[in-house]
Tab-separated table of C-alpha atoms and ligand atoms in Angstrom:
chain	number	residue	atom	x	y	z
A	20	MET	CA	0.000	0.000	0.000
A	21	ASP	CA	1.604	3.314	-0.999
A	22	ASP	CA	1.279	6.556	0.934
A	23	ASN	CA	-1.964	7.716	-0.651
A	24	THR	CA	-3.896	4.490	-0.467
A	25	THR	CA	-5.792	2.896	2.362
A	26	HIS	CA	-8.320	0.135	3.041
A	27	PHE	CA	-12.004	0.211	2.368
A	28	GLY	CA	-12.979	-3.152	3.794
A	29	PHE	CA	-10.802	-5.670	1.906
A	30	GLN	CA	-10.166	-3.311	-1.025
A	31	THR	CA	-7.132	-1.052	-1.357
A	32	VAL	CA	-8.352	2.339	-2.527
A	33	ALA	CA	-7.140	5.937	-2.796
A	34	GLU	CA	-7.700	7.893	0.411
A	35	GLU	CA	-10.173	10.230	-1.233
A	36	GLU	CA	-12.121	7.274	-2.575
A	37	LYS	CA	-12.364	5.771	0.910
A	38	ARG	CA	-13.888	9.004	2.231
A	39	LYS	CA	-16.477	8.958	-0.542
A	40	LYS	CA	-17.298	5.290	-0.081
A	41	VAL	CA	-17.659	5.628	3.701
A	42	ALA	CA	-19.931	8.630	3.116
A	43	GLN	CA	-22.034	6.541	0.707
A	44	VAL	CA	-22.348	3.711	3.217
A	45	PHE	CA	-23.635	5.926	6.025
A	46	SER	CA	-25.847	8.072	3.806
A	47	SER	CA	-27.399	4.850	2.563
A	48	VAL	CA	-27.949	3.203	5.951
A	49	ALA	CA	-28.837	6.267	8.087
A	50	ARG	CA	-32.622	5.749	8.183
A	51	LYS	CA	-32.342	2.036	8.982
A	52	TYR	CA	-29.230	2.338	11.139
A	53	ASP	CA	-30.884	1.966	14.554
A	54	ILE	CA	-33.109	-0.956	13.697
A	55	MET	CA	-30.218	-2.733	11.989
A	56	ASN	CA	-28.023	-2.206	15.072
A	57	ASP	CA	-30.610	-3.864	17.278
A	58	LEU	CA	-31.123	-6.752	14.867
A	59	MET	CA	-27.460	-7.373	14.095
A	60	SER	CA	-26.302	-7.314	17.691
A	61	LEU	CA	-29.508	-8.740	19.199
A	62	GLY	CA	-29.628	-5.570	21.262
A	63	LEU	CA	-26.110	-6.071	22.676
A	64	HIS	CA	-24.904	-2.690	21.392
A	65	ARG	CA	-27.105	-1.118	24.070
A	66	LEU	CA	-25.190	-2.967	26.792
A	67	TRP	CA	-21.811	-2.093	25.248
A	68	LYS	CA	-22.795	1.580	25.189
A	69	ALA	CA	-24.205	1.472	28.728
A	70	PHE	CA	-20.903	-0.021	29.885
A	71	THR	CA	-19.019	2.781	28.109
A	72	VAL	CA	-21.029	5.417	29.959
A	73	GLN	CA	-20.456	3.618	33.247
A	74	VAL	CA	-16.693	3.395	32.748
A	75	SER	CA	-16.448	7.017	31.568
A	76	GLY	CA	-16.588	8.511	35.061
A	77	VAL	CA	-18.572	11.393	33.571
A	78	ARG	CA	-20.354	13.474	36.201
A	79	GLU	CA	-22.853	16.266	36.416
A	80	GLY	CA	-21.471	19.448	34.885
A	81	ASP	CA	-18.874	17.721	32.655
A	82	ARG	CA	-18.185	18.553	29.010
A	83	VAL	CA	-18.386	15.550	26.670
A	84	LEU	CA	-17.607	15.265	22.962
A	85	ASP	CA	-19.240	12.411	21.034
A	86	VAL	CA	-17.137	11.942	17.880
A	87	ALA	CA	-18.762	10.041	14.986
A	88	GLY	CA	-21.841	10.157	17.178
A	89	GLY	CA	-24.254	9.250	14.368
A	90	THR	CA	-27.761	8.637	15.629
A	91	ALA	CA	-26.833	9.904	19.107
A	92	ASP	CA	-27.113	6.861	21.403
A	93	LEU	CA	-24.083	7.890	23.454
A	94	SER	CA	-24.813	11.617	23.286
A	95	LEU	CA	-28.238	11.007	24.790
A	96	ALA	CA	-26.884	8.789	27.552
A	97	PHE	CA	-24.240	11.375	28.422
A	98	ALA	CA	-26.751	14.227	28.268
A	99	ARG	CA	-28.732	12.479	31.024
A	100	ARG	CA	-25.541	12.218	33.115
A	101	VAL	CA	-24.138	15.727	32.799
A	102	GLY	CA	-27.448	17.486	33.463
A	103	GLU	CA	-28.237	21.124	32.761
A	104	SER	CA	-24.864	22.383	33.959
A	105	GLY	CA	-22.918	20.121	31.581
A	106	GLN	CA	-22.433	20.072	27.839
A	107	VAL	CA	-22.572	17.242	25.285
A	108	TRP	CA	-21.650	17.817	21.651
A	109	LEU	CA	-23.044	15.444	19.043
A	110	THR	CA	-20.689	15.411	16.034
A	111	ASP	CA	-20.306	13.350	12.884
A	112	ILE	CA	-18.893	13.824	9.398
A	113	ASN	CA	-22.063	12.539	7.744
A	114	HIS	CA	-25.080	14.791	7.308
A	115	ALA	CA	-27.655	11.991	6.969
A	116	MET	CA	-26.529	10.252	10.169
A	117	LEU	CA	-26.365	13.537	12.036
A	118	ALA	CA	-29.851	14.520	10.872
A	119	VAL	CA	-31.284	11.300	12.323
A	120	GLY	CA	-29.293	11.900	15.524
A	121	ARG	CA	-30.418	15.509	15.866
A	122	ASP	CA	-34.080	14.504	15.415
A	123	ARG	CA	-33.787	11.783	18.061
A	124	VAL	CA	-32.172	14.227	20.488
A	125	LEU	CA	-35.015	16.689	20.010
A	126	ASP	CA	-37.670	13.949	20.227
A	127	ARG	CA	-36.288	12.985	23.627
A	128	GLY	CA	-36.517	16.529	24.887
A	129	PHE	CA	-32.848	17.565	24.756
A	130	ALA	CA	-31.270	20.490	22.948
A	131	LEU	CA	-27.649	19.520	22.342
A	132	PRO	CA	-25.133	21.368	20.197
A	133	VAL	CA	-24.577	19.468	16.947
A	134	ALA	CA	-21.641	19.870	14.549
A	135	GLN	CA	-20.860	18.214	11.237
A	136	CYS	CA	-17.095	17.723	11.309
A	137	ASP	CA	-14.246	15.386	10.506
A	138	ALA	CA	-12.641	13.674	13.501
A	139	GLU	CA	-9.284	14.283	11.842
A	140	LYS	CA	-9.775	18.068	12.099
A	141	LEU	CA	-11.930	18.798	15.115
A	142	PRO	CA	-13.227	22.394	15.313
A	143	PHE	CA	-12.725	22.666	19.075
A	144	ALA	CA	-10.201	24.418	21.298
A	145	ASP	CA	-7.369	22.578	23.044
A	146	ASP	CA	-7.976	21.295	26.585
A	147	TRP	CA	-11.761	21.712	26.530
A	148	PHE	CA	-13.535	18.387	27.197
A	149	ASP	CA	-13.583	16.138	30.265
A	150	CYS	CA	-14.383	13.128	28.120
A	151	VAL	CA	-14.249	12.309	24.395
A	152	THR	CA	-15.958	9.196	23.059
A	153	VAL	CA	-15.961	7.500	19.694
A	154	ALA	CA	-18.195	4.458	19.261
A	155	PHE	CA	-17.873	2.289	16.155
A	156	GLY	CA	-16.420	5.277	14.303
A	157	LEU	CA	-12.628	4.960	14.359
A	158	ARG	CA	-12.707	1.960	12.009
A	159	ASN	CA	-14.136	4.135	9.254
A	160	MET	CA	-11.574	6.916	9.507
A	161	THR	CA	-8.843	7.314	6.921
A	162	HIS	CA	-6.041	8.462	9.257
A	163	LYS	CA	-6.813	6.902	12.620
A	164	ASP	CA	-3.580	8.318	14.075
A	165	ARG	CA	-4.626	11.883	13.212
A	166	ALA	CA	-8.101	11.349	14.637
A	167	LEU	CA	-6.679	9.958	17.894
A	168	SER	CA	-4.289	12.931	18.199
A	169	GLU	CA	-7.127	15.351	17.595
A	170	MET	CA	-9.299	13.679	20.219
A	171	ARG	CA	-6.417	13.919	22.677
A	172	ARG	CA	-5.790	17.571	21.811
A	173	VAL	CA	-9.306	18.673	22.750
A	174	LEU	CA	-9.234	16.803	26.087
A	175	LYS	CA	-8.428	18.672	29.287
A	176	PRO	CA	-5.419	17.357	31.187
A	177	GLY	CA	-6.858	14.517	33.272
A	178	GLY	CA	-9.619	13.969	30.693
A	179	ARG	CA	-10.160	10.588	29.063
A	180	LEU	CA	-10.770	9.173	25.632
A	181	LEU	CA	-13.066	6.162	25.261
A	182	VAL	CA	-12.924	4.144	22.058
A	183	LEU	CA	-15.671	1.562	21.654
A	184	GLU	CA	-15.011	-0.531	18.566
A	185	PHE	CA	-15.233	-4.010	17.082
A	186	SER	CA	-12.104	-5.962	17.888
A	187	LYS	CA	-10.573	-9.431	17.663
A	188	VAL	CA	-12.959	-12.132	18.815
A	189	TRP	CA	-11.870	-15.030	21.025
A	190	LYS	CA	-10.220	-17.555	18.661
A	191	PRO	CA	-12.559	-20.558	19.205
A	192	LEU	CA	-15.498	-18.375	18.196
A	193	GLU	CA	-13.909	-17.201	14.933
A	194	PRO	CA	-15.499	-19.763	12.546
A	195	ALA	CA	-19.023	-19.076	13.826
A	196	TYR	CA	-18.388	-15.319	13.825
A	197	ASP	CA	-17.105	-15.460	10.216
A	198	LEU	CA	-20.190	-17.334	9.127
A	199	TYR	CA	-22.391	-14.793	10.826
A	200	SER	CA	-20.454	-11.795	9.452
A	201	PHE	CA	-20.019	-12.812	5.843
A	202	LYS	CA	-23.272	-14.701	5.263
A	203	LEU	CA	-25.947	-13.581	7.700
A	204	LEU	CA	-25.050	-9.883	7.949
A	205	PRO	CA	-25.193	-9.047	4.218
A	206	TRP	CA	-28.417	-11.094	3.966
A	207	LEU	CA	-29.968	-9.121	6.836
A	208	GLY	CA	-28.730	-5.871	5.279
A	209	LYS	CA	-30.420	-6.807	2.015
A	210	LYS	CA	-33.711	-7.769	3.665
A	211	VAL	CA	-34.029	-4.866	6.090
A	212	ALA	CA	-32.103	-1.980	4.527
A	213	ASN	CA	-32.063	-3.203	0.907
A	214	ASP	CA	-28.299	-2.763	1.028
A	215	ALA	CA	-26.136	-5.888	1.221
A	216	ASP	CA	-22.943	-4.041	0.190
A	217	SER	CA	-22.865	-1.691	3.172
A	218	TYR	CA	-23.153	-4.612	5.560
A	219	ARG	CA	-20.487	-6.548	3.657
A	220	TYR	CA	-18.264	-3.491	4.174
A	221	LEU	CA	-19.105	-3.598	7.879
A	222	ALA	CA	-17.886	-7.200	8.168
A	223	GLU	CA	-14.736	-6.523	6.131
A	224	SER	CA	-13.859	-3.306	7.959
A	225	ILE	CA	-14.106	-5.149	11.280
A	226	ARG	CA	-11.557	-7.702	10.078
A	227	MET	CA	-9.182	-4.960	8.901
A	228	HIS	CA	-9.365	-2.971	12.139
A	229	PRO	CA	-6.471	-3.239	14.613
A	230	GLY	CA	-6.934	-5.716	17.450
A	231	GLN	CA	-6.914	-4.932	21.157
A	232	GLU	CA	-3.138	-4.611	21.695
A	233	GLU	CA	-2.515	-2.799	18.413
A	234	LEU	CA	-5.139	-0.160	19.160
A	235	LYS	CA	-3.730	0.258	22.655
A	236	THR	CA	-0.316	0.974	21.099
A	237	MET	CA	-1.866	3.436	18.636
A	238	MET	CA	-3.478	5.319	21.505
A	239	GLU	CA	-0.171	5.437	23.363
A	240	GLN	CA	1.533	6.707	20.213
A	241	ALA	CA	-1.097	9.456	20.026
A	242	GLY	CA	0.087	10.594	23.451
A	243	LEU	CA	-2.556	9.013	25.675
A	244	GLY	CA	-1.465	7.555	28.988
A	245	LYS	CA	-2.561	4.717	31.274
A	246	VAL	CA	-4.290	3.051	28.332
A	247	ASP	CA	-6.285	-0.055	29.164
A	248	TYR	CA	-9.128	-1.979	27.568
A	249	PHE	CA	-12.083	-4.193	28.387
A	250	ASN	CA	-13.086	-7.085	26.153
A	251	LEU	CA	-16.857	-7.236	25.742
A	252	THR	CA	-18.769	-10.302	24.496
A	253	ALA	CA	-15.623	-12.411	23.989
A	254	GLY	CA	-13.756	-9.597	22.243
A	255	ILE	CA	-16.356	-9.014	19.533
A	256	VAL	CA	-16.080	-5.480	20.862
A	257	ALA	CA	-13.440	-3.785	23.020
A	258	LEU	CA	-13.635	-0.599	25.002
A	259	HIS	CA	-10.279	1.224	25.162
A	260	ARG	CA	-9.678	4.009	27.636
A	261	GLY	CA	-6.756	6.422	27.758
A	262	TYR	CA	-5.983	9.630	29.657
A	263	LYS	CA	-4.403	12.929	28.728
A	264	PHE	CA	-1.761	13.947	31.247
B	2	SAM	N1	-21.455	6.331	17.262
B	2	SAM	C1	-22.677	5.864	16.649
B	2	SAM	C2	-23.080	4.555	17.255
B	2	SAM	O1	-22.285	3.982	18.005
B	2	SAM	O2	-24.196	4.102	17.007
B	2	SAM	C3	-22.536	5.764	15.130
B	2	SAM	C4	-21.488	4.783	14.646
B	2	SAM	S1	-21.524	4.518	12.902
B	2	SAM	C5	-21.142	2.814	12.757
B	2	SAM	C6	-20.026	5.244	12.380
B	2	SAM	C7	-20.089	6.738	12.195
B	2	SAM	O3	-18.779	7.235	11.956
B	2	SAM	C8	-20.941	7.195	11.017
B	2	SAM	O4	-21.987	8.008	11.450
B	2	SAM	C9	-19.951	7.942	10.128
B	2	SAM	O5	-20.491	9.017	9.434
B	2	SAM	C10	-18.913	8.392	11.149
B	2	SAM	N2	-17.611	8.757	10.581
B	2	SAM	C11	-16.892	8.090	9.659
B	2	SAM	N3	-15.747	8.755	9.386
B	2	SAM	C12	-15.737	9.860	10.169
B	2	SAM	C13	-14.825	10.946	10.353
B	2	SAM	N4	-13.693	11.004	9.679
B	2	SAM	N5	-15.146	11.908	11.241
B	2	SAM	C14	-16.303	11.842	11.950
B	2	SAM	N6	-17.208	10.849	11.806
B	2	SAM	C15	-16.923	9.863	10.941
């Protein structure tokens, strides 16, 4: 892979093409995103997100940035935690996902600031947030190292970054997980969202994403300290946590 190429699932593509393809995927799935999440994970994504909020240590009055926040699951959970004196920003690069998220936020009676922005160039001041989260977003980013550095930059000293992402599953489960990912997922995507390709990309992008230890190293290289992680559901998902010192 030369300097200007990257992965889009199993394909090697130009960086600009990856951005466009990722945008197409999320513009295509936005309206069916929530129902597909529940179906694909049998509701488990709710537990993984609840765990993330629990581990975050976020308290009333804190400032939280939800990067790649999409349809706002985490933003809403954090909004309930920080209360009126806190602040939660819902951000995402994709307009369609953000529009669904913004509507859900309003429907649930919250008025959160919303910004369409690229995680690789965050439009926020240094040292501003107590907590930055990115759930199932990092995998889709072209320069994960830049995004991690940006997320660190906007954290206050003592603040923490939480990365919730698919990871490397426990080895004995791999055959069953492969069957599920490469056969059942695209089939479900076709039936429910009329879009098998986007869900094939999902399965491929999960396989291409760094595993637990590799992501931990990437976070350390981005300048985060005391990095640790929790394996959830046999490593199907991992929650990484790192601090800015
Ligand atoms: N965080 C939400 C959740 O957990 O349900 C949405 C996750 S969704 C799988 C991934 C999101 O990452 C999409 O909404 C997509 O637009 C966003 N995304 C991809 N690349 C991005 C980037 N460079 N900057 C910000 N968001 C990005």
